[in-house]
Coordinates of C-alpha atoms in Angstrom, one line a residue:
M1 CA -16.6 -6.6 -15.5
S2 CA -17.3 -3.1 -16.5
D3 CA -19.6 -0.5 -15.2
H4 CA -19.4 1.7 -18.3
E5 CA -18.1 1.2 -21.7
S6 CA -17.9 3.9 -24.2
G7 CA -16.8 4.2 -27.8
S8 CA -19.3 1.8 -29.3
D9 CA -20.5 2.6 -32.7
E10 CA -23.8 0.7 -32.4
P11 CA -27.0 2.7 -31.9
G12 CA -29.2 2.3 -28.8
L13 CA -30.1 4.1 -25.6
G14 CA -27.2 2.8 -23.6
L15 CA -23.5 3.1 -24.5
D16 CA -22.4 0.0 -22.5
L17 CA -23.1 -2.8 -25.1
P18 CA -22.2 -6.3 -24.6
A19 CA -19.7 -8.3 -26.5
Q20 CA -20.7 -9.5 -29.9
P21 CA -21.0 -13.3 -30.4
L22 CA -17.7 -15.1 -30.6
E23 CA -18.7 -17.1 -33.9
K24 CA -17.6 -14.2 -36.0
S25 CA -14.2 -14.8 -37.6
A26 CA -11.3 -12.7 -36.6
A27 CA -10.9 -11.7 -40.1
A28 CA -14.3 -10.5 -40.4
S29 CA -14.6 -8.6 -37.1
P30 CA -12.2 -5.7 -35.8
Y31 CA -10.0 -6.7 -32.8
R32 CA -11.9 -6.4 -29.5
V33 CA -9.9 -5.6 -26.4
L34 CA -9.7 -8.2 -23.7
A35 CA -11.8 -6.1 -21.4
R36 CA -14.8 -6.7 -23.7
K37 CA -13.9 -10.0 -25.1
Y38 CA -13.8 -11.7 -21.6
R39 CA -16.7 -10.1 -19.9
P40 CA -18.5 -12.7 -17.7
Q41 CA -21.4 -14.4 -19.5
S42 CA -22.5 -16.3 -16.2
F43 CA -22.5 -15.7 -12.6
A44 CA -19.7 -18.4 -12.3
E45 CA -17.5 -16.2 -14.3
L46 CA -17.9 -13.3 -12.1
I47 CA -14.9 -13.2 -9.9
G48 CA -14.6 -11.7 -6.5
Q49 CA -18.2 -11.3 -5.7
D50 CA -19.2 -14.6 -4.2
A51 CA -21.2 -13.1 -1.3
M52 CA -23.4 -11.1 -3.7
V53 CA -23.9 -14.2 -6.1
R54 CA -25.0 -16.3 -3.0
T55 CA -27.5 -13.6 -2.0
L56 CA -28.9 -13.3 -5.3
G57 CA -29.1 -17.1 -5.8
N58 CA -31.0 -17.5 -2.6
A59 CA -33.4 -14.7 -3.5
I60 CA -34.2 -16.2 -6.9
A61 CA -34.5 -19.7 -5.5
S62 CA -37.0 -18.6 -2.8
G63 CA -38.8 -16.3 -5.1
R64 CA -38.0 -13.2 -3.0
I65 CA -36.9 -11.1 -6.0
A66 CA -36.8 -7.4 -5.1
H67 CA -38.3 -4.9 -7.6
A68 CA -35.1 -2.7 -7.8
F69 CA -31.4 -3.4 -7.2
L70 CA -28.6 -0.9 -6.6
L71 CA -25.1 -2.0 -7.6
T72 CA -22.3 0.1 -6.4
G73 CA -18.7 -0.3 -6.3
V74 CA -15.4 1.1 -7.9
R75 CA -14.8 1.1 -11.7
G76 CA -14.4 -2.2 -13.4
V77 CA -15.7 -4.7 -10.6
G78 CA -18.7 -6.0 -12.5
K79 CA -21.7 -3.7 -11.8
T80 CA -23.1 -3.5 -15.5
S81 CA -22.0 -7.0 -16.1
T82 CA -24.0 -8.1 -13.0
A83 CA -27.1 -6.2 -14.2
R84 CA -27.0 -8.0 -17.4
L85 CA -26.6 -11.3 -15.6
V86 CA -29.5 -10.5 -13.4
A87 CA -31.6 -9.7 -16.4
K88 CA -30.6 -13.2 -18.0
A89 CA -31.4 -15.0 -14.7
L90 CA -34.8 -13.5 -14.4
N91 CA -35.9 -13.9 -17.9
C92 CA -34.3 -17.4 -18.8
I93 CA -36.6 -20.0 -20.0
G94 CA -34.2 -22.7 -20.3
P95 CA -33.1 -24.7 -23.4
D96 CA -36.6 -26.5 -23.4
G97 CA -38.4 -23.2 -23.1
R98 CA -40.2 -24.2 -19.9
G99 CA -37.6 -23.1 -17.2
G100 CA -38.0 -20.4 -14.6
P101 CA -35.7 -17.7 -13.0
T102 CA -32.5 -19.3 -12.1
I103 CA -29.0 -18.1 -10.8
D104 CA -27.5 -20.2 -13.7
P105 CA -29.1 -19.0 -16.9
C106 CA -28.7 -21.3 -19.8
G107 CA -27.2 -18.9 -22.2
V108 CA -28.7 -20.7 -25.2
C109 CA -32.4 -19.8 -25.0
E110 CA -33.8 -16.8 -27.0
P111 CA -34.0 -14.4 -24.0
C112 CA -30.5 -15.3 -22.9
V113 CA -29.0 -14.9 -26.3
A114 CA -30.8 -11.7 -27.0
I115 CA -29.9 -10.1 -23.9
A116 CA -26.3 -11.0 -24.4
E117 CA -26.4 -9.4 -27.9
G118 CA -28.2 -6.2 -26.5
R119 CA -31.2 -6.7 -28.8
H120 CA -33.9 -7.8 -26.3
I121 CA -37.1 -5.6 -26.6
D122 CA -37.9 -5.9 -23.0
V123 CA -34.4 -5.2 -21.5
T124 CA -33.7 -1.4 -21.7
E125 CA -30.2 0.0 -20.9
M126 CA -29.9 3.7 -20.3
D127 CA -26.7 5.6 -19.7
A128 CA -27.6 8.2 -17.2
A129 CA -24.5 10.1 -17.9
S130 CA -26.0 11.3 -21.3
H131 CA -29.6 11.0 -20.4
T132 CA -29.8 13.0 -17.2
G133 CA -33.1 14.9 -17.6
V134 CA -36.6 14.4 -16.4
D135 CA -37.8 13.7 -20.1
D136 CA -35.6 10.7 -20.3
V137 CA -37.0 9.2 -17.1
R138 CA -40.6 10.1 -18.2
E139 CA -40.2 7.8 -21.1
I140 CA -39.4 5.0 -18.7
I141 CA -42.5 6.0 -16.4
E142 CA -44.8 5.9 -19.3
A143 CA -43.4 2.5 -20.7
V144 CA -43.7 0.5 -17.5
R145 CA -47.5 0.6 -17.7
Y146 CA -47.3 -1.9 -20.6
S147 CA -46.6 -5.5 -20.1
A148 CA -43.5 -7.3 -21.3
V149 CA -43.7 -8.2 -24.9
S150 CA -41.9 -11.6 -24.9
A151 CA -40.0 -11.9 -21.6
R152 CA -41.1 -12.8 -18.1
F153 CA -40.0 -9.3 -16.8
K154 CA -39.4 -5.8 -18.4
I155 CA -36.1 -4.7 -17.0
Y156 CA -34.6 -1.2 -17.0
I157 CA -30.7 -1.0 -16.4
I158 CA -29.7 2.7 -15.7
D159 CA -25.9 2.9 -15.6
E160 CA -24.2 5.7 -13.6
V161 CA -27.6 6.4 -12.1
H162 CA -26.1 9.2 -9.8
M163 CA -25.8 11.4 -12.8
L164 CA -29.7 11.8 -13.0
S165 CA -30.8 15.2 -12.2
K166 CA -32.7 16.0 -8.9
N167 CA -36.0 16.4 -11.0
A168 CA -35.4 13.1 -12.8
F169 CA -34.9 11.3 -9.4
N170 CA -38.1 12.9 -8.0
A171 CA -40.2 11.9 -11.1
L172 CA -38.9 8.3 -10.7
L173 CA -39.7 7.9 -7.1
K174 CA -43.3 6.8 -7.2
T175 CA -42.8 4.4 -9.9
L176 CA -39.8 2.9 -8.3
E177 CA -41.7 2.5 -5.1
E178 CA -44.6 0.8 -6.6
P179 CA -43.8 -0.6 -10.0
P180 CA -46.0 -3.1 -11.9
A181 CA -45.2 -6.8 -11.0
H182 CA -43.7 -7.4 -14.5
V183 CA -41.0 -4.5 -14.1
K184 CA -37.6 -4.8 -12.4
F185 CA -35.0 -1.8 -12.1
L186 CA -31.3 -2.3 -12.0
F187 CA -29.1 0.6 -11.1
A188 CA -25.5 0.9 -11.3
T189 CA -23.3 3.7 -9.8
T190 CA -19.7 4.3 -8.9
E191 CA -20.7 7.2 -6.5
V192 CA -23.6 5.9 -4.4
N193 CA -23.3 8.9 -1.9
K194 CA -24.7 11.0 -4.7
V195 CA -27.9 9.0 -5.0
P196 CA -30.7 10.4 -3.0
V197 CA -31.6 8.5 0.3
T198 CA -35.2 8.3 -1.1
V199 CA -34.0 6.2 -3.9
L200 CA -31.7 4.3 -1.8
S201 CA -34.4 3.2 0.5
R202 CA -36.5 1.9 -2.4
C203 CA -33.6 -0.5 -3.6
Q204 CA -31.9 -3.6 -2.6
R205 CA -28.3 -2.6 -2.3
F206 CA -25.4 -4.7 -3.3
D207 CA -21.7 -3.4 -2.7
L208 CA -19.4 -5.0 -5.1
R209 CA -16.0 -5.2 -3.6
R210 CA -12.6 -4.6 -5.1
I211 CA -11.3 -7.8 -6.5
P212 CA -8.4 -9.3 -4.5
A213 CA -5.1 -9.1 -6.4
D214 CA -4.5 -12.9 -6.2
A215 CA -7.9 -13.5 -7.8
L216 CA -7.1 -11.1 -10.6
A217 CA -3.8 -12.6 -11.3
A218 CA -5.2 -16.2 -11.5
H219 CA -8.0 -14.7 -13.9
F220 CA -5.4 -13.0 -16.0
A221 CA -3.3 -16.2 -16.1
R222 CA -6.3 -18.0 -17.5
I223 CA -6.9 -15.3 -20.2
A224 CA -3.2 -15.3 -21.2
E225 CA -3.3 -19.1 -21.6
I226 CA -6.4 -18.7 -23.9
E227 CA -4.7 -16.0 -25.8
Q228 CA -1.6 -18.1 -26.1
V229 CA 0.6 -15.5 -24.5
E230 CA 3.6 -16.3 -22.4
I231 CA 3.6 -14.2 -19.4
E232 CA 5.7 -14.4 -16.2
P233 CA 3.8 -15.0 -12.8
E234 CA 5.5 -12.0 -11.4
A235 CA 4.3 -9.9 -14.3
L236 CA 0.8 -11.1 -13.6
A237 CA 1.1 -10.2 -10.0
V238 CA 2.4 -6.6 -10.9
I239 CA -0.5 -6.1 -13.2
A240 CA -3.0 -7.3 -10.6
R241 CA -1.6 -5.0 -8.1
A242 CA -1.7 -1.9 -10.5
A243 CA -5.3 -2.6 -11.4
E244 CA -6.3 -1.8 -7.8
G245 CA -9.1 -4.4 -7.7
S246 CA -10.7 -3.4 -11.0
A247 CA -10.8 -6.4 -13.5
R248 CA -11.5 -3.9 -16.5
D249 CA -8.4 -1.9 -15.6
G250 CA -6.3 -5.0 -15.2
L251 CA -7.3 -6.3 -18.6
S252 CA -6.6 -3.2 -20.2
L253 CA -3.1 -3.3 -18.8
L254 CA -2.7 -6.9 -19.8
D255 CA -3.7 -5.9 -23.3
Q256 CA -1.2 -3.1 -23.4
A257 CA 1.7 -5.4 -21.8
I258 CA 1.0 -8.0 -24.5
A259 CA 1.5 -5.5 -27.2
H260 CA 4.4 -4.0 -25.4
G261 CA 6.1 -7.4 -25.3
S262 CA 5.1 -8.7 -28.7
G263 CA 3.4 -11.7 -27.3
E264 CA 6.0 -12.4 -24.4
V265 CA 5.5 -10.6 -21.2
T266 CA 8.1 -10.2 -18.5
A267 CA 8.0 -8.6 -15.0
V268 CA 10.8 -6.0 -16.1
A269 CA 8.8 -5.0 -19.2
V270 CA 5.6 -4.5 -17.2
R271 CA 7.4 -2.2 -14.6
E272 CA 9.0 -0.3 -17.4
M273 CA 5.6 0.0 -19.0
L274 CA 4.0 1.2 -15.8
G275 CA 6.7 3.7 -15.2
L276 CA 8.0 1.7 -12.2
A277 CA 11.4 1.0 -13.8
D278 CA 12.8 4.5 -13.5
R279 CA 13.2 4.5 -9.7
G280 CA 17.0 4.4 -10.0
R281 CA 16.8 8.3 -10.0
I282 CA 14.8 8.2 -6.9
R283 CA 17.1 5.8 -5.2
R284 CA 20.2 8.0 -6.2
L285 CA 18.4 11.1 -5.0
L286 CA 17.5 9.6 -1.7
S287 CA 21.1 8.3 -1.1
V288 CA 22.7 11.7 -1.7
L289 CA 19.8 13.4 0.6
L290 CA 20.6 11.0 3.5
S291 CA 24.5 11.7 3.0
G292 CA 23.9 15.5 3.4
D293 CA 25.6 16.3 0.1
G294 CA 23.8 19.5 -0.9
A295 CA 25.7 20.0 -4.2
A296 CA 25.1 16.3 -5.4
T297 CA 21.5 16.8 -4.3
L298 CA 21.0 19.8 -6.5
A299 CA 22.9 18.1 -9.5
E300 CA 20.4 15.2 -9.3
L301 CA 17.6 17.8 -9.1
D302 CA 18.8 19.6 -12.2
E303 CA 19.3 16.5 -14.3
A304 CA 15.7 15.4 -13.5
Q305 CA 14.3 18.8 -14.5
A306 CA 16.4 18.7 -17.7
L307 CA 14.7 15.5 -18.6
G308 CA 11.1 16.9 -17.9
V309 CA 10.5 15.2 -14.6
E310 CA 8.1 17.3 -12.5
P311 CA 9.3 18.3 -9.0
A312 CA 6.2 17.0 -7.4
T313 CA 6.6 13.7 -9.2
L314 CA 10.1 13.3 -7.6
L315 CA 8.9 14.3 -4.1
R316 CA 6.0 11.5 -4.5
G317 CA 8.7 9.0 -5.5
L318 CA 10.8 9.8 -2.4
L319 CA 7.7 9.5 -0.3
D320 CA 6.8 6.2 -1.8
Q321 CA 10.4 4.9 -1.2
L322 CA 10.3 5.9 2.4
H323 CA 6.8 4.3 2.8
S324 CA 8.2 1.0 1.3
A325 CA 11.2 1.1 3.7
S326 CA 8.8 1.9 6.6
R327 CA 6.8 -1.2 5.6
T328 CA 9.8 -3.3 5.3
K329 CA 11.1 -2.1 8.7
A330 CA 7.7 -3.0 10.3
G331 CA 8.0 -6.6 8.8
A332 CA 5.3 -6.4 6.1
A333 CA 5.1 -8.7 3.1
R334 CA 7.5 -7.9 0.3
D335 CA 6.0 -5.6 -2.4
I336 CA 5.7 -7.7 -5.6
M337 CA 5.7 -4.4 -7.6
A338 CA 9.3 -3.5 -6.3
S339 CA 12.3 -4.5 -8.2
E340 CA 15.2 -6.2 -6.6
E341 CA 17.2 -3.0 -6.3
E342 CA 14.2 -1.4 -4.6
R343 CA 13.9 -4.3 -2.2
A344 CA 17.7 -4.1 -1.4
L345 CA 17.5 -0.4 -0.7
N346 CA 14.2 -1.0 1.6
E347 CA 16.3 -3.5 3.5
Q348 CA 19.2 -1.1 3.9
L349 CA 17.1 2.0 4.9
A350 CA 15.1 -0.2 7.4
S351 CA 18.2 -1.4 9.0
T352 CA 20.2 1.9 9.1
L353 CA 17.3 4.5 9.8
G354 CA 15.4 4.5 13.1
W355 CA 11.5 5.1 13.2
S356 CA 12.1 8.8 14.3
A357 CA 14.2 9.5 11.2
L358 CA 11.8 7.8 8.9
H359 CA 8.9 9.8 10.3
R360 CA 10.8 13.0 10.4
L361 CA 11.8 12.6 6.7
W362 CA 8.3 11.7 5.8
Q363 CA 6.8 14.8 7.4
M364 CA 9.3 17.1 5.8
L365 CA 8.7 15.5 2.3
L366 CA 5.0 15.7 2.8
K367 CA 5.2 19.4 3.9
G368 CA 7.5 20.1 0.9
L369 CA 5.0 18.6 -1.5
S370 CA 2.4 21.2 -0.6
D371 CA 5.1 24.0 -0.6
V372 CA 5.8 22.7 -4.3
A373 CA 2.0 22.9 -5.2
L374 CA 1.7 26.5 -3.9
A375 CA 5.0 28.0 -4.9
P376 CA 5.2 30.3 -8.1
D377 CA 8.2 28.3 -9.3
P378 CA 7.9 24.6 -8.3
N379 CA 11.5 23.9 -9.3
E380 CA 12.8 26.5 -6.8
A381 CA 10.6 25.2 -4.2
A382 CA 11.7 21.6 -4.7
A383 CA 15.3 22.6 -4.3
M384 CA 14.6 24.5 -1.2
V385 CA 12.9 21.5 0.3
L386 CA 15.6 19.2 -0.5
L387 CA 18.2 21.6 0.9
R388 CA 16.1 21.8 4.0
I389 CA 16.3 18.0 4.4
V390 CA 20.0 17.9 3.6
H391 CA 20.7 20.4 6.3
A392 CA 18.4 18.5 8.7
A393 CA 20.4 15.4 8.1
D394 CA 23.3 16.8 10.3
L395 CA 21.0 17.6 13.2
P396 CA 20.5 15.2 16.2
D397 CA 17.0 13.9 16.8
P398 CA 15.1 15.3 19.6
A399 CA 15.8 12.6 21.9
A400 CA 19.7 12.8 21.3
L401 CA 19.5 16.6 21.8
L402 CA 17.7 16.3 25.2
T403 CA 20.3 13.8 26.3
R404 CA 23.2 16.3 25.3
L405 CA 21.5 19.2 27.1
Q406 CA 20.7 17.1 30.2
S407 CA 24.4 15.9 30.4
G408 CA 25.7 19.5 30.0
G409 CA 26.7 19.2 26.3
E410 CA 27.4 22.3 24.4
G411 CA 25.5 23.6 21.3
S412 CA 22.1 23.0 20.0
A413 CA 20.3 22.8 16.7
P414 CA 19.5 26.0 14.8
A415 CA 16.0 27.1 15.7
S416 CA 14.8 27.5 12.2
V417 CA 15.4 24.2 10.9
S418 CA 13.4 21.6 12.7
T419 CA 9.8 21.1 11.6
R420 CA 8.9 18.5 14.3
A421 CA 8.3 19.0 17.9
P422 CA 10.4 17.1 20.4
S423 CA 8.9 14.5 22.7
P424 CA 6.9 16.1 25.3
T425 CA 8.4 13.7 27.9
A426 CA 9.9 15.8 30.8
P427 CA 13.3 14.9 32.5
P428 CA 13.0 13.2 35.8
R429 CA 14.1 16.2 37.7
M430 CA 11.4 18.4 36.3
E431 CA 8.8 16.5 38.4
A432 CA 10.9 17.2 41.6
A433 CA 11.1 20.8 40.7
S434 CA 7.3 21.2 40.3
P435 CA 5.9 23.4 43.2
P436 CA 3.4 21.6 45.4
A437 CA -0.4 21.8 44.7
A438 CA -2.1 24.8 46.3
A439 CA -3.3 23.7 49.8
P440 CA -6.9 24.2 50.6
A441 CA -8.0 26.7 53.2
P442 CA -7.1 25.6 56.7
A443 CA -9.9 24.8 59.1
P444 CA -10.8 27.5 61.5
E445 CA -11.1 25.2 64.4
P446 CA -9.3 21.9 65.1
A447 CA -11.0 19.0 63.5
T448 CA -12.4 16.0 65.6
P449 CA -11.0 12.6 64.8
S450 CA -14.2 11.6 62.9
A451 CA -14.1 14.6 60.4
P452 CA -11.5 15.4 57.7
A453 CA -9.0 18.0 58.3
G454 CA -10.2 20.1 55.3
F455 CA -12.8 20.6 52.7
A456 CA -10.7 19.0 49.9
Q457 CA -10.2 15.9 52.2
L458 CA -13.9 15.9 52.9
V459 CA -14.7 15.8 49.1
D460 CA -12.2 13.0 48.5
L461 CA -13.9 11.0 51.5
L462 CA -17.2 11.3 49.9
E463 CA -16.0 10.1 46.4
T464 CA -14.4 7.0 47.9
R465 CA -17.6 6.2 49.9
G466 CA -19.7 6.0 46.7
K467 CA -20.9 9.6 46.4
A468 CA -19.2 10.4 43.3
L469 CA -21.7 12.6 41.7
R470 CA -21.9 14.6 45.0
A471 CA -18.2 15.1 45.1
V472 CA -18.2 16.3 41.5
Q473 CA -20.6 19.0 42.4
L474 CA -18.4 20.0 45.5
R475 CA -15.3 20.1 43.4
N476 CA -16.6 22.1 40.5
Q477 CA -19.7 23.9 41.3
V478 CA -19.2 25.6 44.8
G479 CA -16.6 27.7 46.6
L480 CA -15.7 27.3 50.1
I481 CA -16.8 30.2 52.7
R482 CA -16.2 28.3 55.9
Y483 CA -15.4 24.7 57.0
A484 CA -15.5 23.2 60.5
P485 CA -16.5 19.8 61.8
G486 CA -20.3 19.5 61.6
E487 CA -20.5 23.0 59.8
L488 CA -20.1 23.7 56.1
A489 CA -20.7 27.1 54.5
L490 CA -20.6 27.1 50.6
K491 CA -21.1 29.7 47.8
P492 CA -22.9 28.2 44.7
L493 CA -21.0 28.9 41.5
Q494 CA -23.6 27.2 39.4
P495 CA -27.3 26.4 39.9
L496 CA -27.4 23.5 42.5
G497 CA -31.2 22.8 42.9
A498 CA -33.6 23.6 45.8
G499 CA -32.7 20.5 47.8
F500 CA -28.9 20.6 47.5
A501 CA -28.2 21.6 51.1
R502 CA -30.6 19.1 52.7
E503 CA -29.2 16.1 50.4
L504 CA -25.7 17.0 51.4
E505 CA -26.5 17.1 55.0
A506 CA -27.9 13.6 54.5
D507 CA -24.9 12.3 52.6
L508 CA -22.4 13.7 55.3
R509 CA -24.5 12.2 58.2
G510 CA -24.5 8.8 56.3
V511 CA -20.8 8.8 55.7
L512 CA -19.4 10.4 59.0
G513 CA -22.2 9.2 61.3
Q514 CA -22.8 12.7 62.8
P515 CA -25.1 15.6 62.0
W516 CA -23.8 18.4 59.8
Q517 CA -25.2 21.8 59.0
V518 CA -24.8 22.9 55.4
V519 CA -25.4 26.7 54.6
L520 CA -25.5 28.1 51.2
G521 CA -24.5 31.9 51.1
D522 CA -23.3 34.6 48.8
G523 CA -20.3 35.9 50.8
S524 CA -16.6 35.9 50.0
A525 CA -15.4 32.4 49.2
E526 CA -12.4 30.7 47.8
P527 CA -12.4 29.4 44.1
S528 CA -13.7 26.0 43.4
L529 CA -11.4 23.0 44.0
Q530 CA -11.3 22.6 40.2
Q531 CA -10.2 26.2 39.7
Q532 CA -7.5 25.8 42.3
D533 CA -6.2 22.8 40.5
K534 CA -6.2 24.8 37.2
M535 CA -4.2 27.5 38.8
A536 CA -1.7 25.2 40.4
E537 CA -1.2 23.5 37.1
E538 CA -0.4 26.9 35.5
R539 CA 2.1 27.6 38.3
D540 CA 3.7 24.2 37.5
R541 CA 3.8 24.9 33.8
E542 CA 5.5 28.3 34.4
A543 CA 8.0 26.7 36.7
I544 CA 8.8 23.8 34.2
L545 CA 9.3 26.2 31.4
R546 CA 11.7 28.2 33.4
E547 CA 13.8 25.0 33.8
P548 CA 17.1 25.5 32.0
T549 CA 16.9 22.2 30.2
V550 CA 13.4 22.9 29.0
A551 CA 14.3 26.4 28.0
A552 CA 17.3 25.1 25.9
V553 CA 14.9 22.7 24.2
L554 CA 12.4 25.2 23.3
S555 CA 15.0 27.4 22.0
A556 CA 16.3 24.8 19.6
Y557 CA 12.8 23.7 18.6
P558 CA 10.6 26.9 18.6
N559 CA 7.5 24.9 17.4
A560 CA 7.6 22.6 20.4
T561 CA 5.0 22.9 23.1
L562 CA 4.4 21.6 26.5
E563 CA 1.3 19.5 26.1
S564 CA 0.4 18.7 29.7
V565 CA 1.6 18.8 33.4
T566 CA 1.0 15.9 35.6
R567 CA 1.5 16.5 39.4
K568 CA 2.5 13.9 41.6
D569 CA 0.2 14.8 44.5
S570 CA -3.0 15.2 42.1
N571 CA -4.9 12.9 40.0
H572 CA -5.6 15.7 37.6
A573 CA -3.4 16.8 34.7

């Protein structure tokens, strides 16, 4: 389940060598870590990649075997292990020596054993992280011309293929597109975005997924049973969560936990090992923050600094605690990595803090984390961030402040403290105070009953009668010179086309049932209806900003802005 192993003392082109045969006695062999000892030796042992195994099995059974495979995914999900299993599957000859390619290699024939031990002459592994140049690839290009010595296919496994240089990739392209029938390429990478698309297009790609935590926990439980280690189910769950979908990372943590617990692994010990146990300091700091006690907050910060805790680590811990409390408030499943004390605090915070308070605290801490990273003295920056939160704890939230202002309450929050703009929802009376929309120019002559009273009503009528595109042109691209029943003079503000006037006359005749004369001129004209709406909106905005309640809110929250204005007599904001 590894995509890259290092630290091997054995010679060879690749560093990712398979586990040695288990027949060697423990006394004669050095200790092998669990991540190497329990690497899968068959597709049945490869956990969490059922879709890929099924696709490969169908391809092998039908004989539709690609000449190049690209295996991608995060660390430790089984890319290199899968490549070796594919090499076994393609070269297995069965116990009787007469078998063909199979998704279930026997593991006992000479090709299977030799590939498992990393000594098969026709299966070459190359670590692209240390063999990046074109000369390394040229050796492969020259070797593919020769048939396999003893295997059915000559197979090249290139690990971390994205590390190859541009020239190396270019040298490989032609051979990769049209390799001899006896050659297969297997590429593994954690950063597929760095692989040129010209290479990607020549490979059959498999994305190996992160292994689910429950599958990892079950896998680790089986290994612990084989190793005769007593381990609590909750400890297995914590290790599986900490592995973040990587079997190799999880096995390394399990190895460490076994050593840490001297053969007996508990959830408490695992949390302590992972640094999850020292959350008491975070809980105490968050409690004094929410209480608004500045002296106690600084005392907690000074104590943490004396113990060598980084300020950024403290803020990240507070952010994590708030995130856990928010998940609890939203009804998410309990976090298995949290202790009972943390779960109790999450329940308390979820019940006592509203969503606005949680979000405001999150934003202030997140901003503070960037301040700590940029400040010359991170400790001083952390102290100022926490004092800012202590001071903000006494402030009403924007909704409460707005209610106080509307009811005639006195006082407002200091303008320099809030970092979050209030809700842009305007009080009900703002709408009534908005000035009416600018009226279009009055008709120079009385309108007949069959014609709209003004140009704006005429445009609305065309829109409601299925002439939406024509209405958009009249609203946005022309200015009104003169309007009368049966007569329309317009000034083009944008190019309209040679037949615009004739087409508009036809549309008006079809909608109103009477002939119309449309004239395009260059005289003095009103702004377009769109421009009139914008000017009316700006007047509305200025009127709203002069409202005493709004002015008080903006004084208390200088970073707040009026996002939009909606007029009751218009569909436009």
